[in-house]
PDB file of C-alpha atoms in Angstrom:
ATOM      1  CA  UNK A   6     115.981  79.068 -33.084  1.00  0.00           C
ATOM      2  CA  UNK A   7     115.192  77.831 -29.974  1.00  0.00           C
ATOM      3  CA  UNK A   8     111.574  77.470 -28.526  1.00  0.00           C
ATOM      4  CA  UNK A   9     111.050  78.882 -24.596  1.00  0.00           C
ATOM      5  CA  UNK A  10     108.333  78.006 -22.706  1.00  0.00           C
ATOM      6  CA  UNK A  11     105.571  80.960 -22.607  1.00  0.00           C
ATOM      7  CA  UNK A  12     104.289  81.844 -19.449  1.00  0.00           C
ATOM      8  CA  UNK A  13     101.203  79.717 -19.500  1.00  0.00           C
ATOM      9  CA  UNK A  14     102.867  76.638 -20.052  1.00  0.00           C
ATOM     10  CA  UNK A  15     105.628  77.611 -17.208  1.00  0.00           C
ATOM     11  CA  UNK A  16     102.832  78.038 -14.912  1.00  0.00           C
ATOM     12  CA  UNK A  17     101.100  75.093 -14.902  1.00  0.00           C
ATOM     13  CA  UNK A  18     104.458  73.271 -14.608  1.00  0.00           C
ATOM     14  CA  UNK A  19     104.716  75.748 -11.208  1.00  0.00           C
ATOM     15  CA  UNK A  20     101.071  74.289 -10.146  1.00  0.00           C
ATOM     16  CA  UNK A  21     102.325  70.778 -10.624  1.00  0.00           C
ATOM     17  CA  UNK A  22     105.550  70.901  -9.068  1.00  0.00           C
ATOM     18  CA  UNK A  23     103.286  72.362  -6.060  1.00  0.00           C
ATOM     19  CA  UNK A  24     100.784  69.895  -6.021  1.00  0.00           C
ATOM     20  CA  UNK A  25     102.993  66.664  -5.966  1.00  0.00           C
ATOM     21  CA  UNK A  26     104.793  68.864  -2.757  1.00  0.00           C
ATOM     22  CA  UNK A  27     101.903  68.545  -0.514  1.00  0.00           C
ATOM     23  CA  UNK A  28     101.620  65.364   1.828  1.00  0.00           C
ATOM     24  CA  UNK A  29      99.289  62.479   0.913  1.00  0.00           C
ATOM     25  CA  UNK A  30      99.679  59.471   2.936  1.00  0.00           C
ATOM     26  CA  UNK A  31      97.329  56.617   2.478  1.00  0.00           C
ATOM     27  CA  UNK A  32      94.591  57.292   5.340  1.00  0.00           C
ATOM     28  CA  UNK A  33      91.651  55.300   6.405  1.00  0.00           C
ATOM     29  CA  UNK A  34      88.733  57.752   7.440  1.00  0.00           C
ATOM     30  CA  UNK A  35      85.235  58.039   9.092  1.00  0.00           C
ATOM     31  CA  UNK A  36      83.576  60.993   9.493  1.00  0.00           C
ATOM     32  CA  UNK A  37      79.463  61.547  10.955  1.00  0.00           C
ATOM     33  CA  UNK A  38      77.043  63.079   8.958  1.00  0.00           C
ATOM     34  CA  UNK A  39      75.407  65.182  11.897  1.00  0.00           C
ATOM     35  CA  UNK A  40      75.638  68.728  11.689  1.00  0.00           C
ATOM     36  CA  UNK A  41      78.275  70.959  13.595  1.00  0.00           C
ATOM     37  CA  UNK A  42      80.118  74.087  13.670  1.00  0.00           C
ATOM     38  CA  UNK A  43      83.294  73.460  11.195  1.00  0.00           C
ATOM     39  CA  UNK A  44      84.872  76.809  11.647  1.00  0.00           C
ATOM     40  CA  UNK A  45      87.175  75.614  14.574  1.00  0.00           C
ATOM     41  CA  UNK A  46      89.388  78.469  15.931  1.00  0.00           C
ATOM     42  CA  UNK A  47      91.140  76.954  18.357  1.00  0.00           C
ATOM     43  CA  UNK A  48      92.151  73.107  19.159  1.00  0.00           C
ATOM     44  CA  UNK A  49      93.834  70.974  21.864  1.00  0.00           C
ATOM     45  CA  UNK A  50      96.332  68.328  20.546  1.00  0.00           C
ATOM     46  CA  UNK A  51      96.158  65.991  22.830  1.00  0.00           C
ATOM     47  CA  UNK A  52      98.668  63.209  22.534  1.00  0.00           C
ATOM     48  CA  UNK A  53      97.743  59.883  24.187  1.00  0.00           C
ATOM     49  CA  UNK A  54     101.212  58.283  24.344  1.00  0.00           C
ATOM     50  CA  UNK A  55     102.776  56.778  27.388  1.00  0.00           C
ATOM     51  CA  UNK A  56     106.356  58.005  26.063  1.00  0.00           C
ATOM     52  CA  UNK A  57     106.655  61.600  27.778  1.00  0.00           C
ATOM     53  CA  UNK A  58     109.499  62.736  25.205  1.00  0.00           C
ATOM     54  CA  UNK A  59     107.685  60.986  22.268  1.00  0.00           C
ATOM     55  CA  UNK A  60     104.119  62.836  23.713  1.00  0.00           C
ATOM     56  CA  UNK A  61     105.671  66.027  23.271  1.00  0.00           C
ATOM     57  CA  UNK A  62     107.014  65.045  19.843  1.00  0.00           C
ATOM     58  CA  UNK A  63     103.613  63.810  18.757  1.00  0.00           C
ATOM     59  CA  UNK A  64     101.875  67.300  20.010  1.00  0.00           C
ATOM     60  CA  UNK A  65     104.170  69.496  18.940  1.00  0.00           C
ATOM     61  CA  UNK A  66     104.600  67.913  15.239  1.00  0.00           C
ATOM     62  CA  UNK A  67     100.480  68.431  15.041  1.00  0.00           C
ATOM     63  CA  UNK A  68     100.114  71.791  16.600  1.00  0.00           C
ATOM     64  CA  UNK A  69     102.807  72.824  13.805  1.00  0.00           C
ATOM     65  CA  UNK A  70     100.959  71.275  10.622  1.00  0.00           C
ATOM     66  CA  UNK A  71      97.920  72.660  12.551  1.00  0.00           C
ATOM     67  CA  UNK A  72      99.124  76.268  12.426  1.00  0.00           C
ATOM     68  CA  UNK A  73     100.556  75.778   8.705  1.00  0.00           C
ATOM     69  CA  UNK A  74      96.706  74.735   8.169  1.00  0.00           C
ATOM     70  CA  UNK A  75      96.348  78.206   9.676  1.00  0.00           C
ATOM     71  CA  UNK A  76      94.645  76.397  12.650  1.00  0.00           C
ATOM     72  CA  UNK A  77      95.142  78.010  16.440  1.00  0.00           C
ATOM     73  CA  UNK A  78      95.972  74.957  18.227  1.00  0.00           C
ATOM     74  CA  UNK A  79      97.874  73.811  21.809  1.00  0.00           C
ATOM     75  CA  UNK A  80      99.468  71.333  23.132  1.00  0.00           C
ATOM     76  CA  UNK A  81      97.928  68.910  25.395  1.00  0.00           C
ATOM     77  CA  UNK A  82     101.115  68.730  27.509  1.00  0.00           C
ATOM     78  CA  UNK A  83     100.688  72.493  28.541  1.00  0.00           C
ATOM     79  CA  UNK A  84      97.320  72.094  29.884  1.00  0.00           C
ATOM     80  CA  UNK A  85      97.413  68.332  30.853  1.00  0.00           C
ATOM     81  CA  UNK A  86     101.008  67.332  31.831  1.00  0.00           C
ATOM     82  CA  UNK A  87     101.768  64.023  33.407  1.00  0.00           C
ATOM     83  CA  UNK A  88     101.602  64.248  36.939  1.00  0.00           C
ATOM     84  CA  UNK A  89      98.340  65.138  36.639  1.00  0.00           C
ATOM     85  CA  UNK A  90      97.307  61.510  35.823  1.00  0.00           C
ATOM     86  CA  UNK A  91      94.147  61.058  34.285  1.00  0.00           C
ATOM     87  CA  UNK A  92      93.102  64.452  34.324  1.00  0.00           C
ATOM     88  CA  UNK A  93      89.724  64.009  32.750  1.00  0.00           C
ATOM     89  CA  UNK A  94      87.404  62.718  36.072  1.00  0.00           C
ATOM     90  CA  UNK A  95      85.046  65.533  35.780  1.00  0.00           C
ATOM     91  CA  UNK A  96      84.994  66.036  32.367  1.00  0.00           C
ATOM     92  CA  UNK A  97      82.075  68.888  32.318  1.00  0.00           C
ATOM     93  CA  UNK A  98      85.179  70.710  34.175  1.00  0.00           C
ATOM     94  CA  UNK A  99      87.891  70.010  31.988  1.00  0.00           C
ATOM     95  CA  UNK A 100      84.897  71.229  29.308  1.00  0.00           C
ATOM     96  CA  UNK A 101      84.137  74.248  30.964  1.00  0.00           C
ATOM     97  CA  UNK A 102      88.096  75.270  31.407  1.00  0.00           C
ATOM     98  CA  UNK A 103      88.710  74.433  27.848  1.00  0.00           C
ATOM     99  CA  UNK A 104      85.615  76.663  26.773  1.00  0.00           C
ATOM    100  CA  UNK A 105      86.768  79.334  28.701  1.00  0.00           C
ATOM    101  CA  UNK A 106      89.993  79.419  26.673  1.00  0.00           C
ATOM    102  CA  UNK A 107      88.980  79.579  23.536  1.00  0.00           C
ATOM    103  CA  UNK A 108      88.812  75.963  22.678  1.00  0.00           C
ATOM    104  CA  UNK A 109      86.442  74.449  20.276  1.00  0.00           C
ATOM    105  CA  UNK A 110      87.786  71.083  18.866  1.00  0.00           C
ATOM    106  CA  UNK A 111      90.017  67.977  20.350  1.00  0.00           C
ATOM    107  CA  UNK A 112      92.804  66.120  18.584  1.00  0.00           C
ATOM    108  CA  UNK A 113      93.763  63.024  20.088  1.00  0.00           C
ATOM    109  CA  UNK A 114      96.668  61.642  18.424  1.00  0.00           C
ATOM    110  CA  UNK A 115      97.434  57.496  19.856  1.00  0.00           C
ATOM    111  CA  UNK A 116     100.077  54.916  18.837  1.00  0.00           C
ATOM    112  CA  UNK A 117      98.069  51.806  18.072  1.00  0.00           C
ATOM    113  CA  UNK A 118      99.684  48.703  17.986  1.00  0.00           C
ATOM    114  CA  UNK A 119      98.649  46.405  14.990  1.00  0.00           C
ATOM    115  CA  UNK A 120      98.115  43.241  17.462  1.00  0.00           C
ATOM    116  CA  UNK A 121      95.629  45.008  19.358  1.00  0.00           C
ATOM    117  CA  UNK A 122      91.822  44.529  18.869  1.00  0.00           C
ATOM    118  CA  UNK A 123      91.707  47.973  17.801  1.00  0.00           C
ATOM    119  CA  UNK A 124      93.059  46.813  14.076  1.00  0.00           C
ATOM    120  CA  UNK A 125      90.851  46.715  11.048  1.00  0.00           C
ATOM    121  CA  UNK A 126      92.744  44.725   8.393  1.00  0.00           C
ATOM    122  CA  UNK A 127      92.923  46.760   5.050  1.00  0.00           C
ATOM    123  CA  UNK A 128      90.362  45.324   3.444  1.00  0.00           C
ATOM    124  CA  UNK A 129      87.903  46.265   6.265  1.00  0.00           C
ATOM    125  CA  UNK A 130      85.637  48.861   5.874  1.00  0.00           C
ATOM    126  CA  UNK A 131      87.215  51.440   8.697  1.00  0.00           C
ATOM    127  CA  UNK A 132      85.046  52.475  11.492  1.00  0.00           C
ATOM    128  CA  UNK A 133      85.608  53.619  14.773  1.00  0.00           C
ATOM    129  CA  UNK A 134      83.881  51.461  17.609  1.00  0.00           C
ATOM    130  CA  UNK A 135      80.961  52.799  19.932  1.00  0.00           C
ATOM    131  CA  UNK A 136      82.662  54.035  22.546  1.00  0.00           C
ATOM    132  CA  UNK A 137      84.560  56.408  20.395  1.00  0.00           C
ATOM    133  CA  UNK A 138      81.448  58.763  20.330  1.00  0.00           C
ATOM    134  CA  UNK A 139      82.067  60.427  23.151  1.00  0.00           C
ATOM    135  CA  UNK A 140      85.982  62.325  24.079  1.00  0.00           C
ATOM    136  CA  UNK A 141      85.691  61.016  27.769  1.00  0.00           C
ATOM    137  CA  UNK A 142      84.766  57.716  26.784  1.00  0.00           C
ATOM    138  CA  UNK A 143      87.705  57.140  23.938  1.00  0.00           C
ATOM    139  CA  UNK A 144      90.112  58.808  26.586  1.00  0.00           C
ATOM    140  CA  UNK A 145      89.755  56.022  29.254  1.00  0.00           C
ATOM    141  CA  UNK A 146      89.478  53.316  26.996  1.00  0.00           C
ATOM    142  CA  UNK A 147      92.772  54.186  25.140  1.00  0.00           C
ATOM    143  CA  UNK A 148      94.367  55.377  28.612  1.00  0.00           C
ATOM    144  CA  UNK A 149      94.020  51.664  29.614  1.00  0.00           C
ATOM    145  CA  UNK A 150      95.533  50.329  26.569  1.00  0.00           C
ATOM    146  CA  UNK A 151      98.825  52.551  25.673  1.00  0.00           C
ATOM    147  CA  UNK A 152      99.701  53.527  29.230  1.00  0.00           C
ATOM    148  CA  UNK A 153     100.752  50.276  30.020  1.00  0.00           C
ATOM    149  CA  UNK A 154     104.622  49.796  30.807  1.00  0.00           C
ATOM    150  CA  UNK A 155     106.406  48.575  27.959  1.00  0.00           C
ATOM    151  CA  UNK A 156     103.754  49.595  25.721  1.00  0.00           C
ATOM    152  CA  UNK A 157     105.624  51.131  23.248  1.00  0.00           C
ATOM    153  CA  UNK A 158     108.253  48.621  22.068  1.00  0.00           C
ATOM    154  CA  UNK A 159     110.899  48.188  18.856  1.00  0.00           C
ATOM    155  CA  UNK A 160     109.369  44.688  18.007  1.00  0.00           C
ATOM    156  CA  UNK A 161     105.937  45.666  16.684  1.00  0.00           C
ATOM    157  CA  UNK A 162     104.334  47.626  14.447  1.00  0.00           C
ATOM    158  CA  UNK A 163     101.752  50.893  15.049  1.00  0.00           C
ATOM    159  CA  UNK A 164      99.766  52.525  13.345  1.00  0.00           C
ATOM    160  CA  UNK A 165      98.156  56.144  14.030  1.00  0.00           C
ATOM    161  CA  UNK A 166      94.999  56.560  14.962  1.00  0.00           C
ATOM    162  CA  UNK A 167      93.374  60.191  14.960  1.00  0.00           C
ATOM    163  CA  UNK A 168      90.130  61.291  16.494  1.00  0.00           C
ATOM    164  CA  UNK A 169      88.863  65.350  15.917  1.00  0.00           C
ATOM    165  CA  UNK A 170      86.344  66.228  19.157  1.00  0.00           C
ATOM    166  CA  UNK A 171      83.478  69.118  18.481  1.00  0.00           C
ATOM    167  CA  UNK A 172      83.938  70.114  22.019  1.00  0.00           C
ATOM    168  CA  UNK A 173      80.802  71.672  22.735  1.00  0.00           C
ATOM    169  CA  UNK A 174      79.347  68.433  22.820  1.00  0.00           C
ATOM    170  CA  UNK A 175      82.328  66.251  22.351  1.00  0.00           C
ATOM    171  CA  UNK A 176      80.919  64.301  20.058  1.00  0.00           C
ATOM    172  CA  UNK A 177      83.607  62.464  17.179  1.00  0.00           C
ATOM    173  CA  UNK A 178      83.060  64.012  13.883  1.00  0.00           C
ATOM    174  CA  UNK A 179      86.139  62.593  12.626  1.00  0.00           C
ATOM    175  CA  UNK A 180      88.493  59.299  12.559  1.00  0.00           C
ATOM    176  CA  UNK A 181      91.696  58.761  10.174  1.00  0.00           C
ATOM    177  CA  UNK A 182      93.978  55.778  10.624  1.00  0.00           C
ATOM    178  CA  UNK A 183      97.237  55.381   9.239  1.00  0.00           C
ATOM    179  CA  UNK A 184      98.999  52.836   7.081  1.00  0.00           C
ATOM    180  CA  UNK A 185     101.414  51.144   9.817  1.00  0.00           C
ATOM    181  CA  UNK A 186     104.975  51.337  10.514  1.00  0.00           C
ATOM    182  CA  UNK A 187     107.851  50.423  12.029  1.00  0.00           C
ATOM    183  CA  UNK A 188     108.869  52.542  15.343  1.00  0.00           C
ATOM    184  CA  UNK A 189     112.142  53.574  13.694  1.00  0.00           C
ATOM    185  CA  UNK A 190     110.191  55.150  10.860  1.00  0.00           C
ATOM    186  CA  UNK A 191     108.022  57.406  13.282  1.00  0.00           C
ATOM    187  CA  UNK A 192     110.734  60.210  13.334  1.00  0.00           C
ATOM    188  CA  UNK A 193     110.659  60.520   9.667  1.00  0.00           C
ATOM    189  CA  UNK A 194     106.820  59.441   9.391  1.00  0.00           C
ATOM    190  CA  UNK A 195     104.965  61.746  11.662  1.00  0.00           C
ATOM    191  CA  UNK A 196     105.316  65.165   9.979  1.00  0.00           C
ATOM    192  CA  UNK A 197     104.280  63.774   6.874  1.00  0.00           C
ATOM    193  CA  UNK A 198     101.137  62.329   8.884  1.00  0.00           C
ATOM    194  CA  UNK A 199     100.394  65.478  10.474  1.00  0.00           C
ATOM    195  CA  UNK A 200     100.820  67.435   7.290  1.00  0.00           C
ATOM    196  CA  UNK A 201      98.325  65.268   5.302  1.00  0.00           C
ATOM    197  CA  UNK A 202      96.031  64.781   7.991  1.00  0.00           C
ATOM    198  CA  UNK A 203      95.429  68.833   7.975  1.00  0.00           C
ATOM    199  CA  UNK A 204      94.917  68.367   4.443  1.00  0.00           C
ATOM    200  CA  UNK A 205      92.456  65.325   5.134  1.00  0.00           C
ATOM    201  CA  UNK A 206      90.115  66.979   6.807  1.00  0.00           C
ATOM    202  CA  UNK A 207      90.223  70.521   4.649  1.00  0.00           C
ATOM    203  CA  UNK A 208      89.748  67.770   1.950  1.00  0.00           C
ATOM    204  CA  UNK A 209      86.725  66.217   3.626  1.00  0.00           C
ATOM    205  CA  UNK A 210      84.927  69.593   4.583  1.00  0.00           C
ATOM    206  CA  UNK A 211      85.848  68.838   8.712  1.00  0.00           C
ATOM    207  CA  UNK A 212      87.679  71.852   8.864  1.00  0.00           C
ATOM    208  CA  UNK A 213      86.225  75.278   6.712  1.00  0.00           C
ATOM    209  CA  UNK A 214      88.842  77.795   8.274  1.00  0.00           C
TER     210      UNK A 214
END
């Protein structure tokens, strides 16, 4: 007679079929140990790119895992489009505007490359630099270094480097940095990202939504 798996058993091989489904990538993090508001209801993705097709990519493949995280979220490129430059002068402004529709959090999403001082070899314990404490400050220091022509080449490798904004304050209270690539792989490689970032910070206790 033959033997059938009983229910019990065939769920828990449903659970681990599941599990090994979701995205892990291997991520370095940082988060700060201050205290904030970690019911975010609505973000801005803002992708800091200086590739306007490969901006929108980035954004839109975030905003997505961000709503499968059951996240409201935008894209940057909707509220910040190119010809607006560097839109972020008077940042108590941009603040204010953001506030006003229904924004609590920032996601800036960059394309790192490994030869830039920026790089913490693996065996490095990974933190983000000074300046990264404050949105306005990260925003012109990485404006500088990826919108630069010819940034973005086939000949190196990147990495991704993540920063989540409490925008009431826009302090970082997050900072996840990929393993790095090559550019051909970023098609295939940045919905994974996205989807395990999501599940990074739900993970870590960033996010409580």
């Amino acid at each position: 007679m033959k033997s059938y798996p009983t229910i019990g058993t065939l769920v828990i091989l449903i659970l681990i079929v599941l599990s090994g489904c979701s995205e892990t990538l291997n991520m370095r993090t940082w988060s700060s140990s201050e205290d904030y508001d970690k019911h975010f209801k609505k973000l801005l993705i803002m992708g800091l790119v200086n590739n306007v097709n490969l901006r929108n990519d980035v954004e839109n493949e975030v905003v997505f895992a961000a709503r499968k995280a059951e996240i409201l979220s935008t894209n940057g490129m909707s509220l910040f489009p190119p010809e607006l430059g560097k839109p972020f002068e008077d940042i108590e402004r941009v603040k204010s505007r953001l506030r006003e529709g229904g924004f609590d959090g920032i996601i800036t999403v960059t394309l790192i490359d490994v030869q830039s001082e920026r790089y913490t070899p693996s065996d490095t314990q990974y933190q983000p630099f000074v300046y990264y404490d404050r949105f306005r400050n990260y925003y012109y220091q990485t404006y500088e270094l990826v919108y630069k022509p010819g940034y973005f080449t086939r000949n190196t490798r990147y990495f991704i480097e993540t920063n989540f904004y409490e925008l009431g304050t826009g302090k970082l209270v997050w900072s996840g940095r990929s393993s790095t690539f090559e550019p051909f792989e970023l098609e295939e490689y940045l919905p994974k990202y996205a989807s395990a970032l999501f599940n990074e910070l739900k993970r870590e206790g960033i996010t409580q939504n």
